[in-house]
């Protein structure tokens, strides 16, 4: 199922100011797994420098060795949007990831405060 609304569109349009979470399923080409792991180590180091990133983790799928899950939490939609539009994300991460990906990522964007 495709996202009904692109997360970037929501991030740009929302009045919501509280923390958000993002979970992404990444499916990598079998022959690119080691390169992907190296990229994710670099990504993790970069994320640890981001003051508005509350949480970042990537995990291996329990069943498929070429599937990975990324979980992120951000202080606000604005913080996530700023990161997604950053030179580092677009030019250092995304361009390299696209060469390693077997299929487009599946994303879930959500509010961390369920009582809003």
Tab-separated table of N, CA and C in Angstrom:
chain	number	residue	atom	x	y	z
A	1	UNK	N	0.848	-1.183	0.000
A	1	UNK	CA	0.000	0.000	0.000
A	1	UNK	C	0.889	1.240	0.000
A	2	UNK	N	0.629	2.137	-0.885
A	2	UNK	CA	1.390	3.370	-0.964
A	2	UNK	C	0.930	4.337	0.125
A	3	UNK	N	1.869	5.232	0.499
A	3	UNK	CA	1.466	6.284	1.426
A	3	UNK	C	0.410	7.138	0.747
A	4	UNK	N	-0.665	7.424	1.454
A	4	UNK	CA	-1.738	8.237	0.894
A	4	UNK	C	-1.240	9.655	0.650
A	5	UNK	N	-0.456	10.140	1.575
A	5	UNK	CA	0.092	11.495	1.467
A	5	UNK	C	1.586	11.404	1.743
A	6	UNK	N	2.381	11.952	0.865
A	6	UNK	CA	3.819	11.943	1.046
A	6	UNK	C	4.149	12.590	2.394
A	7	UNK	N	4.987	11.939	3.213
A	7	UNK	CA	5.313	12.518	4.526
A	7	UNK	C	5.875	13.939	4.443
A	8	UNK	N	6.640	14.246	3.405
A	8	UNK	CA	7.190	15.596	3.301
A	8	UNK	C	6.072	16.617	3.153
A	9	UNK	N	5.046	16.286	2.396
A	9	UNK	CA	3.904	17.194	2.249
A	9	UNK	C	3.263	17.467	3.600
A	10	UNK	N	3.078	16.415	4.407
A	10	UNK	CA	2.487	16.596	5.733
A	10	UNK	C	3.425	17.413	6.628
A	11	UNK	N	4.703	17.100	6.602
A	11	UNK	CA	5.662	17.826	7.433
A	11	UNK	C	5.671	19.315	7.103
A	12	UNK	N	5.518	19.640	5.836
A	12	UNK	CA	5.510	21.050	5.420
A	12	UNK	C	4.206	21.753	5.778
A	13	UNK	N	3.109	21.012	5.811
A	13	UNK	CA	1.792	21.638	5.977
A	13	UNK	C	1.244	21.611	7.398
A	14	UNK	N	1.769	20.763	8.253
A	14	UNK	CA	1.152	20.554	9.561
A	14	UNK	C	1.371	21.716	10.526
A	15	UNK	N	0.406	21.881	11.424
A	15	UNK	CA	0.534	22.812	12.545
A	15	UNK	C	1.011	22.079	13.797
A	16	UNK	N	1.125	20.763	13.705
A	16	UNK	CA	1.573	19.926	14.830
A	16	UNK	C	3.025	20.274	15.154
A	17	UNK	N	3.329	20.513	16.424
A	17	UNK	CA	4.662	20.962	16.829
A	17	UNK	C	5.366	19.999	17.784
A	18	UNK	N	4.720	18.909	18.123
A	18	UNK	CA	5.289	17.976	19.107
A	18	UNK	C	6.137	16.910	18.415
A	19	UNK	N	6.791	16.036	19.190
A	19	UNK	CA	7.666	15.018	18.595
A	19	UNK	C	6.944	14.069	17.637
A	20	UNK	N	7.710	13.644	16.628
A	20	UNK	CA	7.220	12.689	15.639
A	20	UNK	C	8.193	11.524	15.533
A	21	UNK	N	7.671	10.411	15.043
A	21	UNK	CA	8.485	9.231	14.804
A	21	UNK	C	8.392	8.816	13.352
A	22	UNK	N	9.408	8.135	12.900
A	22	UNK	CA	9.455	7.629	11.538
A	22	UNK	C	10.067	6.239	11.583
A	23	UNK	N	9.382	5.272	10.988
A	23	UNK	CA	9.920	3.927	10.844
A	23	UNK	C	9.967	3.628	9.360
A	24	UNK	N	11.115	3.125	8.912
A	24	UNK	CA	11.326	2.875	7.494
A	24	UNK	C	11.826	1.444	7.301
A	25	UNK	N	11.197	0.744	6.377
A	25	UNK	CA	11.643	-0.597	5.992
A	25	UNK	C	12.481	-0.458	4.726
A	26	UNK	N	13.736	-0.916	4.804
A	26	UNK	CA	14.665	-0.811	3.689
A	26	UNK	C	15.005	-2.207	3.190
A	27	UNK	N	14.830	-2.439	1.903
A	27	UNK	CA	15.189	-3.717	1.300
A	27	UNK	C	16.382	-3.464	0.386
A	28	UNK	N	17.473	-4.160	0.677
A	28	UNK	CA	18.762	-3.927	0.044
A	28	UNK	C	19.101	-5.069	-0.907
A	29	UNK	N	19.791	-4.755	-1.993
A	29	UNK	CA	20.265	-5.783	-2.910
A	29	UNK	C	21.187	-6.737	-2.141
A	30	UNK	N	21.040	-8.025	-2.380
A	30	UNK	CA	21.816	-9.045	-1.642
A	30	UNK	C	23.322	-8.785	-1.707
A	31	UNK	N	23.810	-8.346	-2.853
A	31	UNK	CA	25.259	-8.148	-3.008
A	31	UNK	C	25.738	-6.795	-2.453
A	32	UNK	N	24.849	-6.041	-1.848
A	32	UNK	CA	25.189	-4.714	-1.323
A	32	UNK	C	25.027	-4.594	0.188
A	33	UNK	N	24.793	-5.687	0.870
A	33	UNK	CA	24.510	-5.627	2.310
A	33	UNK	C	25.674	-5.035	3.093
A	34	UNK	N	26.900	-5.440	2.815
A	34	UNK	CA	28.045	-4.905	3.554
A	34	UNK	C	28.208	-3.405	3.314
A	35	UNK	N	28.017	-2.959	2.080
A	35	UNK	CA	28.089	-1.534	1.775
A	35	UNK	C	26.994	-0.775	2.524
A	36	UNK	N	25.813	-1.373	2.584
A	36	UNK	CA	24.707	-0.732	3.300
A	36	UNK	C	25.035	-0.608	4.790
A	37	UNK	N	25.573	-1.656	5.378
A	37	UNK	CA	25.927	-1.597	6.800
A	37	UNK	C	26.965	-0.506	7.062
A	38	UNK	N	27.930	-0.361	6.162
A	38	UNK	CA	28.915	0.714	6.310
A	38	UNK	C	28.241	2.086	6.227
A	39	UNK	N	27.312	2.227	5.282
A	39	UNK	CA	26.579	3.486	5.147
A	39	UNK	C	25.772	3.774	6.415
A	40	UNK	N	25.145	2.770	6.980
A	40	UNK	CA	24.332	2.983	8.174
A	40	UNK	C	25.188	3.313	9.391
A	41	UNK	N	26.392	2.774	9.468
A	41	UNK	CA	27.301	3.156	10.555
A	41	UNK	C	27.645	4.639	10.446
A	42	UNK	N	27.920	5.081	9.239
A	42	UNK	CA	28.205	6.499	9.009
A	42	UNK	C	26.972	7.352	9.320
A	43	UNK	N	25.813	6.854	8.927
A	43	UNK	CA	24.552	7.559	9.199
A	43	UNK	C	24.333	7.689	10.701
A	44	UNK	N	24.570	6.627	11.436
A	44	UNK	CA	24.406	6.651	12.886
A	44	UNK	C	25.342	7.682	13.521
A	45	UNK	N	26.583	7.726	13.078
A	45	UNK	CA	27.522	8.718	13.603
A	45	UNK	C	27.022	10.132	13.335
A	46	UNK	N	26.508	10.358	12.134
A	46	UNK	CA	25.980	11.675	11.793
A	46	UNK	C	24.762	12.003	12.651
A	47	UNK	N	23.873	11.047	12.796
A	47	UNK	CA	22.648	11.290	13.568
A	47	UNK	C	22.966	11.649	15.018
A	48	UNK	N	24.032	11.098	15.556
A	48	UNK	CA	24.414	11.412	16.931
A	48	UNK	C	24.860	12.854	17.103
A	49	UNK	N	25.085	13.565	15.999
A	49	UNK	CA	25.462	14.981	16.072
A	49	UNK	C	24.252	15.903	15.922
A	50	UNK	N	23.098	15.346	15.659
A	50	UNK	CA	21.901	16.146	15.397
A	50	UNK	C	21.147	16.451	16.702
A	51	UNK	N	21.102	17.705	17.114
A	51	UNK	CA	20.493	18.035	18.404
A	51	UNK	C	18.982	17.782	18.460
A	52	UNK	N	18.311	17.802	17.314
A	52	UNK	CA	16.863	17.616	17.310
A	52	UNK	C	16.442	16.163	17.090
A	53	UNK	N	17.421	15.267	16.922
A	53	UNK	CA	17.119	13.842	16.794
A	53	UNK	C	17.081	13.245	18.201
A	54	UNK	N	15.933	12.758	18.601
A	54	UNK	CA	15.766	12.194	19.939
A	54	UNK	C	16.216	10.742	20.008
A	55	UNK	N	16.093	10.027	18.892
A	55	UNK	CA	16.365	8.589	18.876
A	55	UNK	C	16.627	8.164	17.441
A	56	UNK	N	17.612	7.299	17.250
A	56	UNK	CA	17.881	6.736	15.929
A	56	UNK	C	18.446	5.335	16.119
A	57	UNK	N	17.848	4.382	15.415
A	57	UNK	CA	18.314	3.005	15.513
A	57	UNK	C	18.036	2.294	14.201
A	58	UNK	N	18.954	1.418	13.807
A	58	UNK	CA	18.623	0.565	12.679
A	58	UNK	C	18.808	-0.879	13.106
A	59	UNK	N	17.931	-1.726	12.600
A	59	UNK	CA	17.876	-3.122	13.029
A	59	UNK	C	17.751	-4.031	11.817
A	60	UNK	N	18.221	-5.261	11.988
A	60	UNK	CA	18.072	-6.283	10.951
A	60	UNK	C	16.724	-6.963	11.105
A	61	UNK	N	16.138	-7.334	10.001
A	61	UNK	CA	14.887	-8.079	10.007
A	61	UNK	C	15.141	-9.472	10.589
A	62	UNK	N	14.169	-10.032	11.239
A	62	UNK	CA	14.313	-11.349	11.855
A	62	UNK	C	14.328	-12.474	10.823
A	63	UNK	N	13.809	-12.194	9.632
A	63	UNK	CA	13.612	-13.253	8.659
A	63	UNK	C	14.492	-13.108	7.411
A	64	UNK	N	14.621	-11.895	6.913
A	64	UNK	CA	15.345	-11.679	5.658
A	64	UNK	C	16.611	-10.877	5.927
A	65	UNK	N	17.748	-11.402	5.493
A	65	UNK	CA	19.018	-10.744	5.802
A	65	UNK	C	19.251	-9.471	4.991
A	66	UNK	N	18.428	-9.203	3.990
A	66	UNK	CA	18.593	-7.979	3.207
A	66	UNK	C	17.519	-6.930	3.530
A	67	UNK	N	16.792	-7.134	4.611
A	67	UNK	CA	15.771	-6.174	5.047
A	67	UNK	C	16.209	-5.560	6.375
A	68	UNK	N	16.104	-4.230	6.448
A	68	UNK	CA	16.503	-3.497	7.641
A	68	UNK	C	15.400	-2.514	8.010
A	69	UNK	N	15.330	-2.202	9.287
A	69	UNK	CA	14.334	-1.275	9.827
A	69	UNK	C	15.058	-0.108	10.469
A	70	UNK	N	14.661	1.094	10.120
A	70	UNK	CA	15.207	2.309	10.727
A	70	UNK	C	14.098	2.947	11.545
A	71	UNK	N	14.411	3.278	12.787
A	71	UNK	CA	13.459	3.937	13.673
A	71	UNK	C	14.072	5.260	14.119
A	72	UNK	N	13.330	6.331	13.911
A	72	UNK	CA	13.802	7.667	14.269
A	72	UNK	C	12.723	8.388	15.073
A	73	UNK	N	13.170	9.231	15.990
A	73	UNK	CA	12.269	10.136	16.695
A	73	UNK	C	12.887	11.523	16.664
A	74	UNK	N	12.033	12.514	16.411
A	74	UNK	CA	12.470	13.898	16.252
A	74	UNK	C	11.675	14.818	17.163
A	75	UNK	N	12.283	15.927	17.563
A	75	UNK	CA	11.620	16.889	18.450
A	75	UNK	C	10.359	17.474	17.854
A	76	UNK	N	10.306	17.558	16.518
A	76	UNK	CA	9.151	18.177	15.863
A	76	UNK	C	9.135	17.798	14.384
A	77	UNK	N	8.007	17.983	13.725
A	77	UNK	CA	7.978	17.798	12.271
A	77	UNK	C	8.994	18.714	11.569
A	78	UNK	N	9.128	19.929	12.062
A	78	UNK	CA	10.078	20.870	11.476
A	78	UNK	C	11.510	20.327	11.526
A	79	UNK	N	11.869	19.685	12.644
A	79	UNK	CA	13.215	19.121	12.784
A	79	UNK	C	13.452	17.988	11.785
A	80	UNK	N	12.461	17.124	11.623
A	80	UNK	CA	12.581	16.026	10.665
A	80	UNK	C	12.655	16.567	9.244
A	81	UNK	N	11.850	17.558	8.938
A	81	UNK	CA	11.861	18.159	7.608
A	81	UNK	C	13.224	18.796	7.315
A	82	UNK	N	13.747	19.506	8.285
A	82	UNK	CA	15.060	20.141	8.122
A	82	UNK	C	16.120	19.084	7.820
A	83	UNK	N	16.105	17.983	8.542
A	83	UNK	CA	17.052	16.898	8.303
A	83	UNK	C	16.859	16.302	6.905
A	84	UNK	N	15.601	16.052	6.517
A	84	UNK	CA	15.314	15.462	5.221
A	84	UNK	C	15.717	16.327	4.040
A	85	UNK	N	15.820	17.622	4.277
A	85	UNK	CA	16.224	18.545	3.216
A	85	UNK	C	17.701	18.928	3.304
A	86	UNK	N	18.399	18.369	4.274
A	86	UNK	CA	19.800	18.738	4.479
A	86	UNK	C	20.691	18.205	3.355
A	87	UNK	N	21.781	18.909	3.127
A	87	UNK	CA	22.752	18.458	2.133
A	87	UNK	C	23.288	17.079	2.479
A	88	UNK	N	23.560	16.851	3.770
A	88	UNK	CA	24.096	15.552	4.163
A	88	UNK	C	23.138	14.437	3.784
A	89	UNK	N	21.875	14.579	4.106
A	89	UNK	CA	20.905	13.522	3.803
A	89	UNK	C	20.772	13.324	2.299
A	90	UNK	N	20.607	14.397	1.566
A	90	UNK	CA	20.369	14.272	0.127
A	90	UNK	C	21.615	13.839	-0.643
A	91	UNK	N	22.772	14.405	-0.298
A	91	UNK	CA	23.967	14.191	-1.104
A	91	UNK	C	24.909	13.107	-0.583
A	92	UNK	N	24.913	12.861	0.702
A	92	UNK	CA	25.819	11.843	1.246
A	92	UNK	C	25.094	10.538	1.513
A	93	UNK	N	23.867	10.608	2.014
A	93	UNK	CA	23.140	9.379	2.358
A	93	UNK	C	22.257	8.891	1.202
A	94	UNK	N	21.330	9.714	0.778
A	94	UNK	CA	20.300	9.273	-0.157
A	94	UNK	C	20.868	8.801	-1.493
A	95	UNK	N	21.823	9.523	-2.040
A	95	UNK	CA	22.381	9.112	-3.332
A	95	UNK	C	23.084	7.766	-3.224
A	96	UNK	N	23.767	7.516	-2.140
A	96	UNK	CA	24.436	6.220	-1.942
A	96	UNK	C	23.414	5.122	-1.669
A	97	UNK	N	22.396	5.428	-0.861
A	97	UNK	CA	21.372	4.432	-0.543
A	97	UNK	C	20.664	3.947	-1.807
A	98	UNK	N	20.328	4.863	-2.707
A	98	UNK	CA	19.573	4.505	-3.905
A	98	UNK	C	20.299	3.463	-4.749
A	99	UNK	N	21.627	3.488	-4.739
A	99	UNK	CA	22.406	2.487	-5.480
A	99	UNK	C	22.349	1.111	-4.818
A	100	UNK	N	22.058	1.076	-3.540
A	100	UNK	CA	22.062	-0.180	-2.779
A	100	UNK	C	20.669	-0.798	-2.646
A	101	UNK	N	19.649	0.001	-2.859
A	101	UNK	CA	18.267	-0.429	-2.604
A	101	UNK	C	17.755	-1.386	-3.681
A	102	UNK	N	17.031	-2.399	-3.233
A	102	UNK	CA	16.363	-3.318	-4.145
A	102	UNK	C	14.994	-2.777	-4.545
A	103	UNK	N	14.353	-2.054	-3.616
A	103	UNK	CA	13.029	-1.499	-3.867
A	103	UNK	C	12.883	-0.197	-3.078
A	104	UNK	N	11.882	0.607	-3.396
A	104	UNK	CA	11.680	1.847	-2.642
A	104	UNK	C	11.396	1.556	-1.170
A	105	UNK	N	11.813	2.446	-0.285
A	105	UNK	CA	11.547	2.236	1.138
A	105	UNK	C	10.060	2.359	1.454
A	106	UNK	N	9.630	1.638	2.465
A	106	UNK	CA	8.267	1.770	2.990
A	106	UNK	C	8.366	2.573	4.272
A	107	UNK	N	7.526	3.615	4.409
A	107	UNK	CA	7.647	4.535	5.543
A	107	UNK	C	6.363	4.627	6.337
A	108	UNK	N	6.542	4.804	7.631
A	108	UNK	CA	5.429	5.112	8.525
A	108	UNK	C	5.838	6.329	9.347
A	109	UNK	N	5.070	7.385	9.251
A	109	UNK	CA	5.307	8.613	10.000
A	109	UNK	C	4.185	8.740	11.018
A	110	UNK	N	4.522	9.088	12.258
A	110	UNK	CA	3.499	9.112	13.300
A	110	UNK	C	3.818	10.139	14.370
A	111	UNK	N	2.772	10.580	15.055
A	111	UNK	CA	2.895	11.482	16.192
A	111	UNK	C	3.265	10.650	17.411
A	112	UNK	N	4.223	11.140	18.198
A	112	UNK	CA	4.638	10.405	19.389
A	112	UNK	C	3.738	10.663	20.586
A	113	UNK	N	2.898	11.664	20.486
A	113	UNK	CA	1.931	11.946	21.546
A	113	UNK	C	0.559	11.488	21.065
A	114	UNK	N	0.126	10.281	21.435
A	114	UNK	CA	-1.119	9.746	20.903
A	114	UNK	C	-2.368	10.424	21.455
A	115	UNK	N	-2.223	11.302	22.429
A	115	UNK	CA	-3.387	11.904	23.063
A	115	UNK	C	-3.671	13.312	22.547
A	116	UNK	N	-3.063	13.664	21.423
A	116	UNK	CA	-3.281	14.987	20.835
A	116	UNK	C	-4.464	14.925	19.907
